[in-house]
Coordinates of C-alpha atoms in Angstrom, one line a residue:
M1 CA 29.1 -23.2 15.7
N2 CA 31.1 -26.0 17.2
S3 CA 32.9 -28.5 15.0
S4 CA 30.4 -31.3 15.5
T5 CA 27.5 -29.0 14.6
T6 CA 29.3 -27.8 11.5
R7 CA 30.0 -31.4 10.4
G8 CA 26.3 -32.2 10.9
Y9 CA 25.2 -29.2 8.8
A10 CA 27.8 -30.2 6.1
A11 CA 26.4 -33.7 6.0
C12 CA 22.9 -32.3 5.5
A13 CA 24.2 -30.1 2.8
I14 CA 25.8 -33.0 0.9
L15 CA 22.5 -35.0 1.1
A16 CA 20.6 -32.1 -0.3
A17 CA 23.2 -31.0 -2.9
T18 CA 21.5 -32.6 -5.9
S19 CA 17.9 -32.2 -4.6
I20 CA 15.4 -30.7 -7.1
V21 CA 11.9 -29.9 -6.1
T22 CA 8.9 -28.6 -7.9
A23 CA 8.0 -24.9 -7.9
G24 CA 6.5 -23.5 -4.7
T25 CA 7.8 -26.3 -2.4
L26 CA 11.4 -25.2 -1.7
E27 CA 11.9 -24.8 2.0
G28 CA 14.8 -22.8 3.3
D29 CA 14.9 -20.5 0.2
V30 CA 14.8 -17.3 2.3
N31 CA 15.6 -14.9 -0.5
E32 CA 13.3 -16.5 -3.0
D33 CA 15.9 -17.1 -5.7
H34 CA 14.9 -20.8 -6.4
A35 CA 17.9 -22.2 -4.6
V36 CA 19.0 -22.8 -1.1
N37 CA 22.6 -21.7 -0.8
V38 CA 25.0 -19.6 1.1
N39 CA 23.0 -16.4 0.7
D40 CA 20.1 -18.0 2.6
L41 CA 22.4 -19.2 5.3
L42 CA 23.9 -15.8 5.7
L43 CA 20.5 -14.2 6.0
V44 CA 19.5 -16.6 8.8
L45 CA 22.8 -16.3 10.6
G46 CA 22.6 -12.5 10.3
N47 CA 19.4 -12.6 12.3
L48 CA 20.3 -15.4 14.7
N49 CA 18.6 -15.2 18.1
Q50 CA 16.5 -12.3 17.0
Y51 CA 12.8 -12.3 17.8
C52 CA 10.4 -11.5 15.0
P53 CA 8.8 -8.1 15.0
P54 CA 5.1 -7.6 15.7
S55 CA 2.5 -7.3 13.0
P56 CA 1.7 -6.3 10.5
E57 CA 5.0 -7.8 9.4
S58 CA 6.6 -11.0 8.3
C59 CA 9.8 -12.8 9.4
P60 CA 11.2 -14.8 6.5
T61 CA 14.3 -16.1 8.4
D62 CA 11.9 -17.7 11.0
L63 CA 11.5 -20.8 8.9
N64 CA 9.7 -22.9 11.5
G65 CA 7.2 -20.2 12.6
D66 CA 8.2 -20.0 16.2
D67 CA 8.7 -16.2 16.3
I68 CA 12.5 -16.3 16.5
T69 CA 15.3 -16.9 14.1
D70 CA 17.4 -19.6 15.8
N71 CA 19.5 -22.8 15.3
V72 CA 16.4 -24.6 14.2
D73 CA 16.1 -22.3 11.2
V74 CA 19.8 -22.8 10.5
S75 CA 19.1 -26.5 10.4
I76 CA 16.3 -26.1 8.0
V77 CA 18.5 -24.2 5.6
M78 CA 21.3 -26.7 5.9
A79 CA 18.9 -29.7 5.5
N80 CA 17.9 -28.2 2.1
Y81 CA 21.3 -26.8 1.2
G82 CA 21.9 -27.1 -2.5
A83 CA 18.3 -27.7 -3.4
T84 CA 16.9 -25.9 -6.4
E85 CA 13.4 -25.4 -7.9
E86 CA 12.4 -26.8 -11.2
F87 CA 9.5 -25.1 -13.1
S88 CA 7.2 -27.0 -15.3
E89 CA 5.2 -25.3 -18.1
N90 CA 2.8 -28.2 -18.2
S91 CA 2.0 -28.0 -14.5
E92 CA 1.4 -24.3 -14.8
S93 CA -0.9 -24.7 -17.8
E94 CA -2.8 -27.4 -15.8
S95 CA -3.2 -25.0 -12.9
D96 CA -4.6 -22.3 -15.3
N97 CA -7.0 -24.9 -16.7
N98 CA -8.2 -25.9 -13.2
S99 CA -9.1 -22.3 -12.4
N100 CA -11.8 -22.4 -15.1
T101 CA -14.3 -25.2 -14.7
S102 CA -15.5 -25.5 -18.3
S103 CA -14.1 -24.1 -21.6
E104 CA -17.4 -25.0 -23.3
Q105 CA -19.4 -22.6 -21.1
E106 CA -19.0 -18.9 -21.8
A107 CA -17.7 -17.2 -18.7
V108 CA -19.1 -13.8 -17.7
L109 CA -17.7 -11.4 -15.2
V110 CA -20.2 -10.9 -12.4
D111 CA -18.1 -8.7 -10.0
P112 CA -17.9 -4.9 -10.3
E113 CA -14.6 -3.2 -11.2
P114 CA -12.1 -3.4 -8.3
V115 CA -11.5 -0.3 -6.2
V116 CA -8.3 1.2 -4.8
M117 CA -8.2 1.8 -1.0
D118 CA -5.8 3.8 1.2
A119 CA -4.3 1.4 3.8
I120 CA -1.2 3.6 4.6
Y121 CA -0.6 3.7 8.4
Y122 CA -0.2 7.4 9.1
D123 CA 1.0 8.4 12.6
M124 CA -2.3 10.2 13.1
Y125 CA -3.9 6.8 13.6
S126 CA -1.5 5.8 16.4
R127 CA -2.5 5.2 20.0
T128 CA 0.5 7.3 21.1
Q129 CA -0.6 10.9 21.4
S130 CA 2.8 12.4 20.7
R131 CA 2.9 10.6 17.3
V132 CA -0.6 11.8 16.6
N133 CA 0.2 15.4 17.4
L134 CA 3.4 15.4 15.3
G135 CA 1.7 13.8 12.4
W136 CA -1.0 16.5 12.3
D137 CA 1.4 19.3 13.0
L138 CA 3.6 18.4 10.0
D139 CA 0.7 17.4 7.9
Q140 CA 2.1 13.9 7.3
G141 CA 1.2 12.3 4.0
W142 CA -0.6 15.5 2.8
Q143 CA 0.0 14.8 -0.9
T144 CA -1.3 11.2 -0.9
R145 CA -4.2 11.9 1.4
G146 CA -5.2 14.9 -0.6
W147 CA -5.0 13.1 -4.0
N148 CA -6.8 10.0 -2.7
S149 CA -9.6 12.1 -1.2
Q150 CA -10.0 14.0 -4.4
N151 CA -10.0 10.9 -6.6
G152 CA -12.3 8.6 -4.6
V153 CA -9.7 6.4 -2.9
E154 CA -11.3 5.7 0.4
V155 CA -9.5 4.8 3.6
L156 CA -9.4 1.1 4.5
P157 CA -9.9 0.9 8.3
Y158 CA -7.4 -1.3 10.1
A159 CA -8.0 -2.5 13.7
Y160 CA -4.5 -3.2 14.9
G161 CA -3.3 -4.8 18.1
G162 CA -5.5 -7.8 17.9
G163 CA -8.8 -6.5 16.4
V164 CA -11.5 -7.4 18.8
D165 CA -8.9 -9.0 21.0
Y166 CA -7.7 -5.5 21.7
D167 CA -4.5 -6.5 23.6
H168 CA -3.8 -9.6 21.4
D169 CA -3.5 -12.0 24.3
M170 CA -5.8 -14.6 22.7
E171 CA -8.6 -14.0 25.2
Y172 CA -11.7 -11.8 24.9
T173 CA -12.2 -9.8 28.1
D174 CA -14.8 -7.1 29.0
E175 CA -12.0 -4.6 28.7
D176 CA -11.1 -5.8 25.2
L177 CA -14.7 -5.5 24.0
D178 CA -15.2 -2.1 25.6
N179 CA -12.0 -0.8 23.9
F180 CA -12.9 -2.2 20.6
Q181 CA -16.4 -0.7 20.8
A182 CA -14.8 2.7 21.6
W183 CA -12.5 2.3 18.6
L184 CA -15.5 1.5 16.4
D185 CA -17.5 4.5 17.7
E186 CA -14.5 6.8 17.0
N187 CA -13.6 5.4 13.6
I188 CA -16.5 3.5 11.9
P189 CA -19.9 5.1 11.3
Y190 CA -22.8 2.8 12.3
D191 CA -24.1 2.5 8.8
Y192 CA -20.7 1.9 7.2
E193 CA -20.9 -0.9 4.6
G194 CA -17.3 -1.2 3.5
P195 CA -14.4 -3.6 4.5
V196 CA -12.6 -3.5 7.9
V197 CA -9.3 -5.3 8.5
L198 CA -8.9 -7.0 11.9
D199 CA -5.2 -7.5 12.4
M200 CA -5.2 -10.3 15.0
E201 CA -2.1 -12.3 14.8
G202 CA -0.7 -13.0 18.2
E203 CA 0.3 -16.5 19.4
W204 CA -2.2 -18.4 17.4
W205 CA -1.1 -16.7 14.2
Q206 CA 2.1 -18.7 14.3
M207 CA 0.3 -21.8 15.4
M208 CA -1.5 -21.8 12.2
N209 CA 1.7 -22.8 10.4
Y210 CA 1.9 -26.2 12.1
A211 CA -1.5 -26.8 13.7
N212 CA -3.4 -30.0 12.9
Q213 CA -7.1 -29.7 12.0
D214 CA -8.4 -30.0 15.5
Q215 CA -6.1 -27.2 16.7
M216 CA -6.9 -25.1 13.7
D217 CA -10.6 -25.5 14.3
E218 CA -10.1 -24.2 17.9
I219 CA -8.2 -21.2 16.5
I220 CA -10.9 -20.6 13.9
D221 CA -13.7 -20.7 16.5
F222 CA -11.9 -17.9 18.4
Y223 CA -11.5 -15.8 15.3
I224 CA -15.1 -16.3 14.3
Q225 CA -16.2 -15.3 17.9
G226 CA -14.4 -12.0 17.2
L227 CA -16.2 -11.6 13.9
E228 CA -19.5 -12.1 15.5
Y229 CA -18.9 -9.5 18.1
A230 CA -17.7 -7.0 15.5
E231 CA -20.7 -7.6 13.3
S232 CA -23.0 -7.1 16.2
M233 CA -21.6 -3.6 16.6
R234 CA -21.5 -2.7 12.8
P235 CA -23.9 -5.1 11.1
N236 CA -23.3 -3.7 7.6
A237 CA -19.5 -3.7 7.7
K238 CA -17.4 -6.4 6.0
F239 CA -15.0 -7.7 8.7
G240 CA -12.1 -10.0 8.0
Y241 CA -8.6 -10.9 9.1
W242 CA -5.4 -9.6 7.6
G243 CA -3.2 -12.0 5.7
L244 CA -5.5 -15.0 5.3
P245 CA -5.1 -17.3 3.6
K246 CA -1.4 -17.3 4.0
K247 CA 0.6 -17.7 0.8
H248 CA 1.8 -21.3 1.6
M249 CA -1.9 -22.2 2.2
T250 CA -2.8 -21.5 -1.5
L251 CA 0.0 -23.8 -3.0
D252 CA -1.1 -26.9 -4.7
S253 CA 1.4 -28.8 -2.6
Y254 CA -0.2 -27.6 0.7
T255 CA -1.4 -30.5 2.9
G256 CA -1.8 -28.6 6.2
A257 CA -5.0 -27.8 8.1
S258 CA -7.7 -25.8 6.3
V259 CA -8.8 -22.3 7.2
D260 CA -11.6 -22.3 4.6
R261 CA -14.3 -22.3 7.2
L262 CA -13.0 -19.0 8.6
L263 CA -12.6 -17.5 5.1
K264 CA -16.2 -18.3 4.0
R265 CA -17.5 -17.0 7.3
S266 CA -15.7 -13.7 6.9
G267 CA -17.4 -10.6 5.5
A268 CA -14.2 -10.0 3.4
I269 CA -10.7 -11.5 3.2
F270 CA -7.4 -9.6 3.0
P271 CA -4.6 -11.8 1.6
D272 CA -1.2 -10.1 1.1
T273 CA 1.0 -10.0 -1.9
Y274 CA 4.2 -8.8 -0.2
E275 CA 7.4 -9.9 -1.9
S276 CA 11.2 -9.2 -1.5
N277 CA 12.4 -10.9 -4.7
V278 CA 13.9 -7.8 -6.1
G279 CA 14.4 -8.1 -9.9
G280 CA 12.6 -11.4 -10.1
N281 CA 9.3 -11.8 -11.8
D282 CA 6.6 -12.9 -9.4
Y283 CA 3.6 -12.3 -11.7
N284 CA 2.5 -16.0 -12.1
R285 CA 3.0 -16.8 -8.4
M286 CA 0.9 -13.9 -7.1
K287 CA -1.8 -14.4 -9.8
A288 CA -2.1 -18.0 -8.7
H289 CA -2.2 -17.0 -5.1
I290 CA -5.1 -14.5 -5.5
E291 CA -7.0 -16.8 -7.8
T292 CA -6.9 -19.6 -5.2
C293 CA -8.1 -17.1 -2.6
I294 CA -11.1 -16.3 -4.7
E295 CA -11.7 -20.0 -5.3
K296 CA -11.5 -20.8 -1.6
V297 CA -14.5 -18.4 -0.9
E298 CA -16.2 -19.6 -4.1
G299 CA -16.5 -16.0 -5.2
D300 CA -19.0 -15.2 -2.5
V301 CA -16.7 -13.2 -0.1
P302 CA -15.0 -10.0 -1.3
V303 CA -11.3 -10.2 -1.7
Y304 CA -9.1 -7.1 -1.0
A305 CA -5.5 -7.7 -1.7
Q306 CA -3.0 -6.0 0.6
M307 CA 0.2 -4.8 -1.1
S308 CA 3.5 -3.4 0.1
P309 CA 5.7 -0.8 -1.6
R310 CA 8.7 -2.1 0.3
Y311 CA 11.1 -5.0 0.2
Q312 CA 13.4 -6.4 2.9
D313 CA 17.1 -5.7 3.0
Q314 CA 18.7 -9.1 2.5
E315 CA 21.9 -8.1 4.2
Y316 CA 20.7 -6.1 7.2
G317 CA 17.0 -7.1 7.4
G318 CA 14.1 -4.7 7.7
W319 CA 11.8 -3.2 5.2
R320 CA 14.2 -0.5 4.3
H321 CA 13.8 -0.1 0.6
F322 CA 11.1 0.7 -1.9
H323 CA 10.1 -1.2 -5.0
T324 CA 10.1 0.7 -8.2
N325 CA 6.6 1.5 -9.5
E326 CA 7.3 -0.9 -12.4
E327 CA 8.1 -3.8 -10.0
L328 CA 5.1 -3.1 -7.8
M329 CA 2.8 -3.1 -10.8
R330 CA 4.3 -6.2 -12.4
D331 CA 4.6 -8.4 -9.3
Q332 CA 1.6 -7.2 -7.2
V333 CA -0.9 -5.0 -8.8
N334 CA -1.2 -6.5 -12.3
P335 CA -1.4 -10.2 -11.2
T336 CA -4.0 -9.3 -8.6
L337 CA -6.2 -7.4 -11.1
D338 CA -5.7 -10.1 -13.7
A339 CA -6.7 -12.9 -11.3
R340 CA -9.9 -14.7 -12.3
W341 CA -11.8 -17.7 -11.1
T342 CA -14.9 -19.2 -12.8
D343 CA -17.5 -21.2 -10.9
E344 CA -19.5 -24.1 -12.3
D345 CA -22.3 -21.7 -13.5
G346 CA -19.9 -19.8 -15.7
H347 CA -19.7 -16.8 -13.5
T348 CA -16.2 -15.3 -13.4
H349 CA -15.0 -13.7 -10.2
R350 CA -12.2 -11.2 -9.4
V351 CA -10.9 -9.1 -6.5
S352 CA -13.1 -6.4 -5.0
G353 CA -10.2 -4.1 -4.3
I354 CA -6.5 -3.5 -3.8
A355 CA -4.7 -1.4 -1.1
L356 CA -1.2 -0.3 -0.4
W357 CA 0.1 -0.7 3.2
D358 CA 3.1 1.1 4.6
A359 CA 4.0 2.6 7.9
Y360 CA 5.6 6.0 8.5
V361 CA 7.2 4.7 11.6
Y362 CA 9.7 3.0 9.3
V363 CA 11.2 6.4 8.6
K364 CA 12.0 6.7 12.3
Y365 CA 13.4 3.1 12.4
Y366 CA 15.8 3.5 9.5
N367 CA 17.2 6.9 10.3
A368 CA 19.9 6.7 13.1
D369 CA 19.8 10.5 13.6
W370 CA 16.0 10.6 14.1
Y371 CA 16.1 12.0 17.6
S372 CA 18.4 14.9 16.6
L373 CA 16.2 15.9 13.6
G374 CA 14.2 19.1 13.7
D375 CA 10.6 19.3 12.5
D376 CA 11.6 20.7 9.1
E377 CA 14.0 17.8 8.5
I378 CA 11.4 15.2 9.6
A379 CA 8.9 16.8 7.3
M380 CA 11.3 16.5 4.4
L381 CA 11.9 12.8 5.1
W382 CA 8.1 12.2 5.3
D383 CA 7.6 14.1 2.1
D384 CA 10.0 11.8 0.4
V385 CA 7.9 8.8 1.4
D386 CA 4.7 10.6 0.6
A387 CA 5.8 11.3 -2.9
I388 CA 6.5 7.6 -3.5
H389 CA 3.1 6.7 -2.1
L390 CA 1.4 9.3 -4.3
S391 CA 3.1 8.0 -7.4
M392 CA 2.2 4.4 -6.7
Y393 CA -1.4 5.2 -5.9
Q394 CA -1.8 7.1 -9.2
D395 CA -0.5 4.1 -11.1
M396 CA -2.8 1.7 -9.1
A397 CA -5.8 3.9 -9.8
S398 CA -4.9 4.0 -13.5
A399 CA -4.7 0.2 -13.6
T400 CA -8.1 -0.3 -12.0
A401 CA -9.6 2.2 -14.4
E402 CA -8.7 -0.1 -17.2
Q403 CA -10.5 -3.1 -15.8
E404 CA -13.4 -4.4 -17.9
P405 CA -16.9 -3.8 -16.5
A406 CA -19.1 -6.5 -15.1
G407 CA -21.1 -8.4 -17.7
E408 CA -18.3 -8.7 -20.2
V409 CA -16.7 -12.0 -21.3
P410 CA -13.1 -11.9 -20.0
P411 CA -10.2 -12.8 -22.4
S412 CA -9.6 -16.6 -22.4
D413 CA -5.9 -16.1 -21.4
G414 CA -6.7 -13.8 -18.4
A415 CA -7.3 -10.0 -18.6
G416 CA -4.0 -8.2 -19.2
S417 CA -1.9 -11.3 -18.5
Q418 CA 1.8 -10.8 -19.1
D419 CA 4.1 -12.6 -21.4
V420 CA 6.7 -13.8 -18.9
E421 CA 9.1 -16.7 -19.0
V422 CA 8.2 -19.4 -16.5
G423 CA 11.8 -19.7 -15.5
N424 CA 11.8 -16.1 -14.3
D425 CA 8.9 -16.4 -12.0
T426 CA 9.5 -17.0 -8.4
S427 CA 8.0 -19.2 -5.7
S428 CA 7.5 -18.3 -2.1
S429 CA 10.3 -18.8 0.4
S430 CA 9.0 -18.5 3.9
D431 CA 5.5 -19.0 2.5
T432 CA 6.1 -22.4 1.0
S433 CA 5.4 -24.7 3.9
S434 CA 3.1 -24.9 6.8
S435 CA 6.0 -24.3 9.1
S436 CA 7.5 -21.3 7.4
D437 CA 4.8 -18.7 6.6
T438 CA 4.7 -15.8 9.0
S439 CA 2.9 -12.5 9.4
S440 CA 2.5 -9.6 7.1
G441 CA 5.6 -7.8 6.0
S442 CA 8.2 -7.7 8.5
D443 CA 11.3 -6.2 9.8
T444 CA 14.1 -8.7 10.4
S445 CA 16.8 -6.3 11.3
S446 CA 19.2 -7.4 13.9
G447 CA 19.1 -4.0 15.5
S448 CA 16.4 -2.3 17.5
D449 CA 14.0 -2.7 14.7
T450 CA 13.2 -6.2 15.7
S451 CA 12.2 -5.4 19.3
S452 CA 8.8 -6.6 20.5
G453 CA 8.0 -3.0 21.3
S454 CA 7.7 -2.0 17.7
D455 CA 5.1 0.7 17.1
T456 CA 3.3 -1.2 14.4
S457 CA 1.3 -3.4 16.7
S458 CA -0.3 -3.0 20.1
E459 CA -0.2 0.8 20.1
D460 CA -1.8 1.3 16.7
V461 CA -5.3 2.4 15.9
P462 CA -6.0 2.6 12.2
S463 CA -8.2 4.5 9.8
L464 CA -9.7 7.9 10.0
S465 CA -13.4 8.0 10.5
T466 CA -15.8 10.6 9.4
S467 CA -15.2 12.5 12.6
S468 CA -11.5 12.3 12.1
K469 CA -11.8 13.7 8.7
K470 CA -13.7 16.6 10.2
K471 CA -10.7 17.2 12.5
S472 CA -8.5 17.3 9.4
K473 CA -10.7 20.0 7.9
K474 CA -10.6 22.0 11.1
L475 CA -6.8 21.6 11.2
K476 CA -6.5 22.9 7.6
K477 CA -8.8 25.9 8.4
S478 CA -6.7 26.7 11.4
K479 CA -3.6 26.6 9.3
K480 CA -5.0 29.3 7.0
K481 CA -5.3 31.6 9.9
K482 CA -1.7 31.3 10.9
S483 CA 0.9 34.0 10.1
K484 CA 2.3 34.7 6.6
K485 CA 5.6 33.6 7.9
K486 CA 4.4 30.0 8.5
S487 CA 2.6 30.1 5.2
K488 CA 5.9 30.8 3.4
K489 CA 7.5 27.9 5.3
K490 CA 4.8 25.5 4.1
K491 CA 5.3 26.7 0.4
S492 CA 9.0 26.1 0.9
K493 CA 8.3 22.6 2.2
K494 CA 6.2 21.8 -0.8
K495 CA 9.0 22.9 -3.1
K496 CA 11.4 20.8 -1.2
S497 CA 9.1 17.8 -1.5
K498 CA 9.2 17.9 -5.2
K499 CA 13.0 17.8 -5.0
S500 CA 12.9 15.1 -2.4
K501 CA 10.8 12.9 -4.7
K502 CA 13.7 13.0 -7.2
K503 CA 16.2 12.3 -4.5
S504 CA 14.0 9.3 -3.3
R505 CA 14.0 7.8 -6.7
S506 CA 17.7 8.3 -7.2
R507 CA 18.5 6.5 -3.9
K508 CA 16.7 3.4 -5.1

């Protein structure tokens, strides 16, 4: 920085030094600690001039939503430097009261128990054949996929790279439509009745952060056009877009353009609960977010919350670290399952499902020696991640099994709500303003992880279809016919995976 710029930032900091705002409105709080300070400034400076990674990822240091961390984002931090958040127990209780229309009318749960779905992005779903082959050869995710299959946890199909807009260039072409139809034919049976995630972010995804209503309506029209085409191909499937509504759109303080028309038109919605506030309690914030999502669709559209097992490294950027199971449950799973909204007829609604999203490509990103590793070493690393996924899915399944059935009167204080101090709850950082929310769960590393060529976007094809599952069975049968020597190696690999699970936990 030059001296004049530094003096300008310092002046902004002095002006903001005594600023106190209400919860959920603090702009520039990159690390979600309720204060804009030197830590937030260092995070932005550490990613200066870095472009945001492709979806499904977010970019918390990109505070103005222009897909790059630059001097504008530094200015936003400095303009709010010294500001802190003040929580009000009264405002929170008022919010809880608003979620239920009448205390005089006995509310009854009308939605079935939520389900757990497998949204892990395995390399076998990639558009890159080499990744597909290696994933199958090393049986990537064998523990989690096997357990989920045996326990009724179905795959949540993800159409990456733009969904119907197959090359995510914000234009529907004949080639896009042909490619999307081919993807459907390979992955989604014609009579499928479940949810399908369309991950179409692209240029207009960022525009949603600052668009006026006329601009937003143009974006919504385009998104709805994609829904209509998808529904014409699979009329029973429940299509919707990832990450909507964005977290800042569900705040009481939000005054930006509405996306409610798109939400109500969708077959399902897929808001995310990603968070990087390690050690902080986000229960109340996430519960309020999901309750507002249910309210926005008036309980008429299924809500499937998308969760992340990872959090961002605040020093180096990137989704390098895993939450503990306890933190995932407290800050994402429990608040989502406890979220309730009651309509004027006394019908209480809740989410239809929860899913855990993670990508095995992160293992490659965050291992500098990746290209020198042999297959056995790669399998060990994958098994470490697989063991974490398995443990989390087991806890998620246990939590959904404890949900009360439809027809019961829910507890007045929210099912399973936690006794938490309001002061320990967090508000969103990059999610708190229309100019600061970004895409799903992102890698903000200043290294090669931030390149626009990330494998998690345009080359990705999601979920395994019925035909793909048949391929999996054939693969397993072929493995049984292999030599005893290879069988012994596989047994050895399973033993190593048990050890690697312990190592994975110790590293955290």
